[in-house]
JSON list of C-alpha atoms in Angstrom, two decimals:
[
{"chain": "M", "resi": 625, "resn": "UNK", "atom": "CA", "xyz": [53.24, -80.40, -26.22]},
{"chain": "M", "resi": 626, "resn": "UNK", "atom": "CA", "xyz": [54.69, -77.47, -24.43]},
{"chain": "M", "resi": 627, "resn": "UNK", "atom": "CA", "xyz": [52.88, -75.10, -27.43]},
{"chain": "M", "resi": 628, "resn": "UNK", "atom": "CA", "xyz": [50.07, -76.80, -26.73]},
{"chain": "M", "resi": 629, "resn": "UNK", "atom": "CA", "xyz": [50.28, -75.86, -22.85]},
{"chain": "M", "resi": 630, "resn": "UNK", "atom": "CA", "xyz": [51.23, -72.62, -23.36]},
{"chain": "M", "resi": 631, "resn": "UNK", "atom": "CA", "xyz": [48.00, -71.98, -25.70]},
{"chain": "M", "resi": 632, "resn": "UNK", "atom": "CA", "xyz": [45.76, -73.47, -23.23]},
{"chain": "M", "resi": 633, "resn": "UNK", "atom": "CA", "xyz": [47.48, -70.87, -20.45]},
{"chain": "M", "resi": 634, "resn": "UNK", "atom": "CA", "xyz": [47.41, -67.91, -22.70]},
{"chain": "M", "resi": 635, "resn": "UNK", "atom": "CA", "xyz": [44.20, -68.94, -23.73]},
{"chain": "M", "resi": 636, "resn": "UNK", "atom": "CA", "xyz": [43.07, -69.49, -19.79]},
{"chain": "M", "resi": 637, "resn": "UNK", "atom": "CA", "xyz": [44.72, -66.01, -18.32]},
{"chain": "M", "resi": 638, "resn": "UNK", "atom": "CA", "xyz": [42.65, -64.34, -21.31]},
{"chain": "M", "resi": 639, "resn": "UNK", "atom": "CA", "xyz": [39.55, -65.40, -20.76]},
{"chain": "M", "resi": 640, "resn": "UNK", "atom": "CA", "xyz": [40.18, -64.65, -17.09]},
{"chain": "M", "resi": 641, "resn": "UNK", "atom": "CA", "xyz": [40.76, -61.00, -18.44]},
{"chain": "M", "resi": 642, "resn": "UNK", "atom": "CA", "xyz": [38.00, -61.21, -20.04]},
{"chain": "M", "resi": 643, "resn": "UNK", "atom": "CA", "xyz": [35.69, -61.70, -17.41]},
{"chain": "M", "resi": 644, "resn": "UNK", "atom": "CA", "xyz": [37.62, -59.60, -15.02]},
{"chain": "M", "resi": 645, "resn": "UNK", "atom": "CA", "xyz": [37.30, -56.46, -16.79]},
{"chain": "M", "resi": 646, "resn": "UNK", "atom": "CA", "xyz": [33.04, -57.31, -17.32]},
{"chain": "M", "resi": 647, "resn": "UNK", "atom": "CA", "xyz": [33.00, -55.86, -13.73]},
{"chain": "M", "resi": 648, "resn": "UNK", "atom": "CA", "xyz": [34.72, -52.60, -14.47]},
{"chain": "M", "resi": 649, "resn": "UNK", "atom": "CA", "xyz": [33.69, -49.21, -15.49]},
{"chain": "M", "resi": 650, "resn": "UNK", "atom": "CA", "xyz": [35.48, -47.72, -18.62]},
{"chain": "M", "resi": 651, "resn": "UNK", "atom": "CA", "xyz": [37.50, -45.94, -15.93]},
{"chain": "M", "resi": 652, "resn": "UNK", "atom": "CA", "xyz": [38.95, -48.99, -14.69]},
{"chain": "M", "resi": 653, "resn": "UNK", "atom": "CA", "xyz": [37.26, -48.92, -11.57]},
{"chain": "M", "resi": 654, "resn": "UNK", "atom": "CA", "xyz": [35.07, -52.41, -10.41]},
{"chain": "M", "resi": 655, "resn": "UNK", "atom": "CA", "xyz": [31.58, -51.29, -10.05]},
{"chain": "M", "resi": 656, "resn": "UNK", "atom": "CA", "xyz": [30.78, -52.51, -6.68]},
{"chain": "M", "resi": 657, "resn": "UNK", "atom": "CA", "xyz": [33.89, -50.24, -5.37]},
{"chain": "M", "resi": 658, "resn": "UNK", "atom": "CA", "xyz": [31.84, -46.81, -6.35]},
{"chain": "M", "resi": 659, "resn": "UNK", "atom": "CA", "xyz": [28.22, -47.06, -5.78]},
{"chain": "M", "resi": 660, "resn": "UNK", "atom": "CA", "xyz": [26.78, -44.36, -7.88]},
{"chain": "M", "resi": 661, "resn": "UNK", "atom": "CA", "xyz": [25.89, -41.54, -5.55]},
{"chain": "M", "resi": 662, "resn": "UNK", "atom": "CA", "xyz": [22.13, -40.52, -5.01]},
{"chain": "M", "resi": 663, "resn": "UNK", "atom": "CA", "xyz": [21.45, -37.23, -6.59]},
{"chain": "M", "resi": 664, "resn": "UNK", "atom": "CA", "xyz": [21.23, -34.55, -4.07]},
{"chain": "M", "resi": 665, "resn": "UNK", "atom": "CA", "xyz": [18.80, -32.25, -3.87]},
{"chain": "M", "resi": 666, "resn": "UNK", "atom": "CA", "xyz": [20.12, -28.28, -3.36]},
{"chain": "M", "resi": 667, "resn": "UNK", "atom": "CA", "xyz": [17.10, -26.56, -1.90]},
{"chain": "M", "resi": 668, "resn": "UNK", "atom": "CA", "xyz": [17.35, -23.11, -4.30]},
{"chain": "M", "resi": 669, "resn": "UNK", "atom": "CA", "xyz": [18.02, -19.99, -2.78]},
{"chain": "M", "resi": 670, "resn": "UNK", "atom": "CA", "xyz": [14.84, -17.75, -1.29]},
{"chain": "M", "resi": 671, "resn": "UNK", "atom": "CA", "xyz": [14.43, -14.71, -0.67]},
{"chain": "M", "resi": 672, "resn": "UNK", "atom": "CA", "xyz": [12.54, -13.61, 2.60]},
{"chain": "M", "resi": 673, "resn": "UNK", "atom": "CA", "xyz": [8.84, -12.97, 2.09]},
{"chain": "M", "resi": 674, "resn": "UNK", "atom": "CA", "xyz": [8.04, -9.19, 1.71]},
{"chain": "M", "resi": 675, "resn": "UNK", "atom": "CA", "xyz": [7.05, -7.47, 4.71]},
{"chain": "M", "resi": 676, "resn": "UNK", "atom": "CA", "xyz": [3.11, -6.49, 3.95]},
{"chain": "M", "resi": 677, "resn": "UNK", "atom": "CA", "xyz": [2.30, -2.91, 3.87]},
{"chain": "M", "resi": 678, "resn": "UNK", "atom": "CA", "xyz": [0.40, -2.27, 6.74]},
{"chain": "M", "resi": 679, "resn": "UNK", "atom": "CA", "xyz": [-3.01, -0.60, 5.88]},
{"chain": "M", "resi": 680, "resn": "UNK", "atom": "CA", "xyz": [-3.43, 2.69, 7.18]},
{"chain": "M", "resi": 681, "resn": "UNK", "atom": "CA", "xyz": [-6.28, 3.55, 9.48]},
{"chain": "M", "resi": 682, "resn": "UNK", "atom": "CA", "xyz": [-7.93, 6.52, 10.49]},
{"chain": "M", "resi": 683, "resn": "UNK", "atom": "CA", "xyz": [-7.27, 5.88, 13.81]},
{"chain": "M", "resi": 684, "resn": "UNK", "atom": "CA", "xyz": [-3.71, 6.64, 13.15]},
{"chain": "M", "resi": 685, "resn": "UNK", "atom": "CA", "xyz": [-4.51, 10.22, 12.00]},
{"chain": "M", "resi": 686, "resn": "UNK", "atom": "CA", "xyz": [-6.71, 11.92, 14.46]},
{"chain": "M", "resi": 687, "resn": "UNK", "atom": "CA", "xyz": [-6.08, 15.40, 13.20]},
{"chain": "M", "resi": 688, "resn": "UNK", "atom": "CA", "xyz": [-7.52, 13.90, 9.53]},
{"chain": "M", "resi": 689, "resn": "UNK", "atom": "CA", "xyz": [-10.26, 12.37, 11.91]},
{"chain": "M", "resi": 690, "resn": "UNK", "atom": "CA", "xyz": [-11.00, 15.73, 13.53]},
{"chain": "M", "resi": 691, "resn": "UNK", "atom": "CA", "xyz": [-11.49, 17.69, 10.49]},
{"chain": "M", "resi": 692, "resn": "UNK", "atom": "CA", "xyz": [-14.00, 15.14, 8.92]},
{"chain": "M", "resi": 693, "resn": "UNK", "atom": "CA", "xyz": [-15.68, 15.05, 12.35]},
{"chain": "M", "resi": 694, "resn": "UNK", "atom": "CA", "xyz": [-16.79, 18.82, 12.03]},
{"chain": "M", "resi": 695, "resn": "UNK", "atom": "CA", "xyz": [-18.02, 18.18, 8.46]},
{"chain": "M", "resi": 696, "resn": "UNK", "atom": "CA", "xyz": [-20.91, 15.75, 9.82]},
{"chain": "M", "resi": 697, "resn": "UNK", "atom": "CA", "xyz": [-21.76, 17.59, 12.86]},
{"chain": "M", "resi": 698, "resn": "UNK", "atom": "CA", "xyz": [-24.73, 19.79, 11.25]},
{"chain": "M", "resi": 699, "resn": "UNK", "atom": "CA", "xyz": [-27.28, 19.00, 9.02]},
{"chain": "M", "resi": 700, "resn": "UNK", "atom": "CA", "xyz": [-28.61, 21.68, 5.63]},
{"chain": "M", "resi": 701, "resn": "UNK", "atom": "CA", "xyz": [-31.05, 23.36, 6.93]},
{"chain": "M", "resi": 702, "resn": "UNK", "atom": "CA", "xyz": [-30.08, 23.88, 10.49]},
{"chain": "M", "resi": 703, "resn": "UNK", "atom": "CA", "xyz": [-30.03, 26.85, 12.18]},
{"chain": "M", "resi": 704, "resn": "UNK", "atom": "CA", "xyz": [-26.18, 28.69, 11.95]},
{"chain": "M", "resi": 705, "resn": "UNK", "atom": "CA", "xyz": [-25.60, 26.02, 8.89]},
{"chain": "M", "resi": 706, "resn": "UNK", "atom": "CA", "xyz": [-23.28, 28.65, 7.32]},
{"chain": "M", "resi": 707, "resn": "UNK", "atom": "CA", "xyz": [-21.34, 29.44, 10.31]},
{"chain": "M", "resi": 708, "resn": "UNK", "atom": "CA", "xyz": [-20.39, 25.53, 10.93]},
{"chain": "M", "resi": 709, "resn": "UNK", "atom": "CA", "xyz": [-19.82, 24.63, 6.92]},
{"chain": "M", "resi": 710, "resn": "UNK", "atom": "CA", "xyz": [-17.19, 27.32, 7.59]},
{"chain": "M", "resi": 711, "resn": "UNK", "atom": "CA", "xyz": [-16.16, 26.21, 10.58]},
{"chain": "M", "resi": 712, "resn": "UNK", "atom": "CA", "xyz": [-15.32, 22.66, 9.23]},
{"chain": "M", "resi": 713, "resn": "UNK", "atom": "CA", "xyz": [-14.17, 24.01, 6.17]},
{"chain": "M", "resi": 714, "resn": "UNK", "atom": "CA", "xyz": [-11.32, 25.99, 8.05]},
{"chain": "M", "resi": 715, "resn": "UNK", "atom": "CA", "xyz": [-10.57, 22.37, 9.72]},
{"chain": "M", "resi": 716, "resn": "UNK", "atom": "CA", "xyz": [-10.39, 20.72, 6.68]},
{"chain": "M", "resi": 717, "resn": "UNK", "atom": "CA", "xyz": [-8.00, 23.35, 5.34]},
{"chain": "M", "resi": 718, "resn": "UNK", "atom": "CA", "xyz": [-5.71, 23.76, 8.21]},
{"chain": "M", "resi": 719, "resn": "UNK", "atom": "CA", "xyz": [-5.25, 19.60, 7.83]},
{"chain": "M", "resi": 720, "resn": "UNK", "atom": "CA", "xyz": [-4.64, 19.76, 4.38]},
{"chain": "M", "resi": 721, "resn": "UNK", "atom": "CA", "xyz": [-1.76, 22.44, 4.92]},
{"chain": "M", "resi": 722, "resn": "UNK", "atom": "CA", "xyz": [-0.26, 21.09, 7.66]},
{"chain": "M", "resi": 723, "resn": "UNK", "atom": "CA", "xyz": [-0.19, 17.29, 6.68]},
{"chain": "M", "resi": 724, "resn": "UNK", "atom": "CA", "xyz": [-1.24, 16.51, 3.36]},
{"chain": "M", "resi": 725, "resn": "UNK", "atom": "CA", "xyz": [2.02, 17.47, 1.72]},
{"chain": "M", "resi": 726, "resn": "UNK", "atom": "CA", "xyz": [3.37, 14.34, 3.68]},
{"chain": "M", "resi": 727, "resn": "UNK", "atom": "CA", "xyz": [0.59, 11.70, 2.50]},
{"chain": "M", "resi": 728, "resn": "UNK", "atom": "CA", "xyz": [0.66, 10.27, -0.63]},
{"chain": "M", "resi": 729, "resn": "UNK", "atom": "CA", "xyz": [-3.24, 10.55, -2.25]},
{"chain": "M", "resi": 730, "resn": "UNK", "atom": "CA", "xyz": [-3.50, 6.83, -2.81]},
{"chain": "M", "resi": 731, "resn": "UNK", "atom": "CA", "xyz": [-2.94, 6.56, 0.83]},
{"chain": "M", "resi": 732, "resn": "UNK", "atom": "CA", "xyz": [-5.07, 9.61, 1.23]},
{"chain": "M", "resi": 733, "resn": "UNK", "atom": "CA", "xyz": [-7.60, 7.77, -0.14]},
{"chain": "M", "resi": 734, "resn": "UNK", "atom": "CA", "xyz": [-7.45, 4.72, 2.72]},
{"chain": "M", "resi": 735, "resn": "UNK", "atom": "CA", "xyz": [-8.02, 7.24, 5.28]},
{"chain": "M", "resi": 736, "resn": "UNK", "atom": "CA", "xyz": [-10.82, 9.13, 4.44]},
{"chain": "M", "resi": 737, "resn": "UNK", "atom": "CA", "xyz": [-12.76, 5.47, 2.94]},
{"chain": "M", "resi": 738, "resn": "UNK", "atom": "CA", "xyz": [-12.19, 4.29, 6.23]},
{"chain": "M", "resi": 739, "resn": "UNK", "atom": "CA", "xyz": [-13.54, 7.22, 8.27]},
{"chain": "M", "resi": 740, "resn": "UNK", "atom": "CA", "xyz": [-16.39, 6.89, 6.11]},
{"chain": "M", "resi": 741, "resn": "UNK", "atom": "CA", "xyz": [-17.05, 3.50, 6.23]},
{"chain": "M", "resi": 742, "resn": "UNK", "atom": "CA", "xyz": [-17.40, 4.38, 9.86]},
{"chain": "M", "resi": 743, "resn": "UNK", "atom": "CA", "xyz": [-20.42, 6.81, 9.78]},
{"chain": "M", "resi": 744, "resn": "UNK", "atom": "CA", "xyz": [-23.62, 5.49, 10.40]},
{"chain": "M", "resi": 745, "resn": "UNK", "atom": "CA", "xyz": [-26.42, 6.02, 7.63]},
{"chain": "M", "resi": 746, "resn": "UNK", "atom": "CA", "xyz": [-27.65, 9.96, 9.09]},
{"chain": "M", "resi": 747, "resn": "UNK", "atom": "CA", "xyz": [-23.85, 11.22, 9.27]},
{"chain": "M", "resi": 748, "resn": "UNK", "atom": "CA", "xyz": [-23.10, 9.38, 5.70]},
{"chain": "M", "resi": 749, "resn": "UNK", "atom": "CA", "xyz": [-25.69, 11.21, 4.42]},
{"chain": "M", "resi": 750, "resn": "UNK", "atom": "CA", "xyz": [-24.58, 14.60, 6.04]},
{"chain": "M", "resi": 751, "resn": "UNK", "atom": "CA", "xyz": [-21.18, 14.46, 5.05]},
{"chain": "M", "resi": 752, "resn": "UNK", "atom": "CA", "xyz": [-22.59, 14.13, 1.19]},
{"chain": "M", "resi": 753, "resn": "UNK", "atom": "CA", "xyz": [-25.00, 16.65, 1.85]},
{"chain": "M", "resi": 754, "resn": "UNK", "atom": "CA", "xyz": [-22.68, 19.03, 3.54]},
{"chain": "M", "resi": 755, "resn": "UNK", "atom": "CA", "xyz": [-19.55, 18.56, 0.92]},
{"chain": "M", "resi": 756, "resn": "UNK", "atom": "CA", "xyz": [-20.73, 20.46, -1.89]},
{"chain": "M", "resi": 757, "resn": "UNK", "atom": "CA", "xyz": [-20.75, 23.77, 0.58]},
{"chain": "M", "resi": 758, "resn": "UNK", "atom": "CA", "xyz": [-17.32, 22.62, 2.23]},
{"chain": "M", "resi": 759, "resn": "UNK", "atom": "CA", "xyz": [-15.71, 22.20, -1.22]},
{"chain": "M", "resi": 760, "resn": "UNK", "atom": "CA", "xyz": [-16.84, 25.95, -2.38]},
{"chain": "M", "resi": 761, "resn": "UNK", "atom": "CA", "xyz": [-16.13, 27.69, 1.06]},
{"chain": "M", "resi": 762, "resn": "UNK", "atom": "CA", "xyz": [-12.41, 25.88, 0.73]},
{"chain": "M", "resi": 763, "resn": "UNK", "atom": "CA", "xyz": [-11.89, 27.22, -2.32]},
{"chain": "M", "resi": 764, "resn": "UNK", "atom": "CA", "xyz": [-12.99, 30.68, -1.43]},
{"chain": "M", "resi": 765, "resn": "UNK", "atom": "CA", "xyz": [-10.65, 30.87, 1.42]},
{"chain": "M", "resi": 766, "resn": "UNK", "atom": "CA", "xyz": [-7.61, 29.79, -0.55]},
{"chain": "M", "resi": 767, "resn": "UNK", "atom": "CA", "xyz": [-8.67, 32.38, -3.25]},
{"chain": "M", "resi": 768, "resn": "UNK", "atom": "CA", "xyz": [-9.48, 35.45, -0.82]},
{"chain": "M", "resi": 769, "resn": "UNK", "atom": "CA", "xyz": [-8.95, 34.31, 3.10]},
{"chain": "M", "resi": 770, "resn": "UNK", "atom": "CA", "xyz": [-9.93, 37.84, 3.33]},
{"chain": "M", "resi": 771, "resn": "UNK", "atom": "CA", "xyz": [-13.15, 38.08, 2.25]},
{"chain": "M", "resi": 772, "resn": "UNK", "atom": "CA", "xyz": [-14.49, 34.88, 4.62]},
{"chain": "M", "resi": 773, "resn": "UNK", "atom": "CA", "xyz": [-13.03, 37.02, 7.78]},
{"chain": "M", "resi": 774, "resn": "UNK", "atom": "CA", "xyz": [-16.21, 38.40, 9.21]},
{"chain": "M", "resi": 775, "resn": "UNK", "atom": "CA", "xyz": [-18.13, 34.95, 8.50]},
{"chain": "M", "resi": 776, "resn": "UNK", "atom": "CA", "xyz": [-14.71, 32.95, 10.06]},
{"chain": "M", "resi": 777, "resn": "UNK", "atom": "CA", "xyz": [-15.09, 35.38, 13.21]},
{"chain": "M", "resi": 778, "resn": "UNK", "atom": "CA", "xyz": [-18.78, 34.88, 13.92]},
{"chain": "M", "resi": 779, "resn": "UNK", "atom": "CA", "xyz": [-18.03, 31.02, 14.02]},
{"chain": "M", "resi": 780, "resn": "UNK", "atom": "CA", "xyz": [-15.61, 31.57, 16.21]},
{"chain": "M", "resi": 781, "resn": "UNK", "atom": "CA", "xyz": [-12.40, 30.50, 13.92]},
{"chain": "M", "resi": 782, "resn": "UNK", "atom": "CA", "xyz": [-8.72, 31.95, 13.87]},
{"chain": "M", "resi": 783, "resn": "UNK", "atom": "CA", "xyz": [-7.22, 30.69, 10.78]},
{"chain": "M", "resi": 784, "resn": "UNK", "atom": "CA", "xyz": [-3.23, 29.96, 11.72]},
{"chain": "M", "resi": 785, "resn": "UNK", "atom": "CA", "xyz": [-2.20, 30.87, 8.09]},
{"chain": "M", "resi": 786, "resn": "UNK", "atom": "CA", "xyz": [-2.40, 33.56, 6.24]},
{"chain": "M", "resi": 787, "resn": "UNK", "atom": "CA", "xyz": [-2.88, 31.91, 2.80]},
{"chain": "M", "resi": 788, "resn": "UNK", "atom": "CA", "xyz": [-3.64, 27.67, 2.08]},
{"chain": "M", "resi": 789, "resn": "UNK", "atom": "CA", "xyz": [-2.01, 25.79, -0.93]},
{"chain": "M", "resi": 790, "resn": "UNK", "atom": "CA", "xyz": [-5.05, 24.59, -3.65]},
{"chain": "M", "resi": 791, "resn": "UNK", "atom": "CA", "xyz": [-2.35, 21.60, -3.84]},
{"chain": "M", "resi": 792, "resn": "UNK", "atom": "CA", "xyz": [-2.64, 20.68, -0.50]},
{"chain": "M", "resi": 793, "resn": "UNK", "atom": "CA", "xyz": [-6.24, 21.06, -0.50]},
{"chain": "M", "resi": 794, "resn": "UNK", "atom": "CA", "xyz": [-6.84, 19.45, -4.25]},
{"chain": "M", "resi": 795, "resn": "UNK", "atom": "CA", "xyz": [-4.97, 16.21, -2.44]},
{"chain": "M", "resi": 796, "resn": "UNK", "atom": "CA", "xyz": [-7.74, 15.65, 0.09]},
{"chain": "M", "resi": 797, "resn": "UNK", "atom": "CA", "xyz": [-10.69, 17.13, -2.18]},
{"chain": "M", "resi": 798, "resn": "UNK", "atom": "CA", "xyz": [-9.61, 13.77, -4.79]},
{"chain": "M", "resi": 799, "resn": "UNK", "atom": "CA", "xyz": [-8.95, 11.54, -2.02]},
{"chain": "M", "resi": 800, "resn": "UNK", "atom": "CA", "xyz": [-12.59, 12.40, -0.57]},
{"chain": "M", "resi": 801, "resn": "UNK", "atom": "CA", "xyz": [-14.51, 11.78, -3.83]},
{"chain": "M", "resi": 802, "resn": "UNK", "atom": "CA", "xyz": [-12.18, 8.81, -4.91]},
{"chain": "M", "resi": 803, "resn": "UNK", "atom": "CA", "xyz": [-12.74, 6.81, -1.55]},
{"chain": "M", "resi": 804, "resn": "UNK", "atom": "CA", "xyz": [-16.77, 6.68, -2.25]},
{"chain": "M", "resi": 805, "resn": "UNK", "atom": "CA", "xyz": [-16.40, 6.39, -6.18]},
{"chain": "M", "resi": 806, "resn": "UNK", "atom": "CA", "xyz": [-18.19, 9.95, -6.02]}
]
């Protein structure tokens, strides 16, 4: 009889084991002690949004301005036409040594659209009527300043340099005819 109460004890304390270790992880650990934690979310890493370019305007650059003033401010055919294509052309020269160096031609390019964009339909037409003349005297003064002196004094224009960089000039010539898809 005792066997028989010890198997029914042994038999009772293992089946308690049994269903006591049901309720535990692998671990050891009862289930209900560790909830399983909610994920949590890591918002990733970002970077601060770029800084957008500002777009240049002509406002910014009234010497630029200036010189593409003087280039609508006759018409072909006017009386003293000659005298004020080299007029402007000087302008346009004197800019392009003393501050196209400094502006990328891309940029360049922004400017002279946007002065354009400005003109009304009679100066839009000038300026493409006039450019053709302003292009050729530019060049001749960068080849021989020399030989436009007499014409340069009768309009009343004192070039500050003695000689002008094609470069320079070959910068604002492209930037001109690439802002109008000319």
């Amino acid at each position: 009889m005792k066997r028989q109460i010890w198997i029914s004890c042994t038999a009772a304390l293992l089946a308690l084991s049994l269903l006591a270790g049901c309720g535990k992880n692998p671990d050891g650990q009862n289930a209900e002690a560790t909830p399983t934690p909610a994920p949590v979310s890591t918002p990733a890493p970002t970077e601060p949004a770029p800084t957008p370019t500002p777009v240049p305007v002509i406002g910014d650059y009234p010497e630029l301005s200036a010189a593409l003033d003087a280039c609508v401010g006759y018409g072909q055919g006017e009386a003293g036409v000659s005298l004020k294509t080299a007029a402007a052309a000087a302008g346009l020269l004197e800019w392009s040594e003393s501050y196209a160096a400094d502006i990328d031609e891309d940029t360049l390019a922004v400017l002279v659209a946007d002065w354009i964009s400005g003109l009304d339909e009679t100066n839009y037409e000038k300026f493409w009527d006039n450019w053709a003349d302003l292009d050729t005297f530019c060049r001749q003064l960068i080849e021989d300043p020399a030989s436009q002196k007499d014409l340069l004094e009768s309009a009343g224009v004192t070039l500050s340099k003695t000689a002008y960089s094609l470069t320079n000039y070959t910068k604002l010539y492209n930037a001109v005819n690439r802002s109008t898809g000319k």
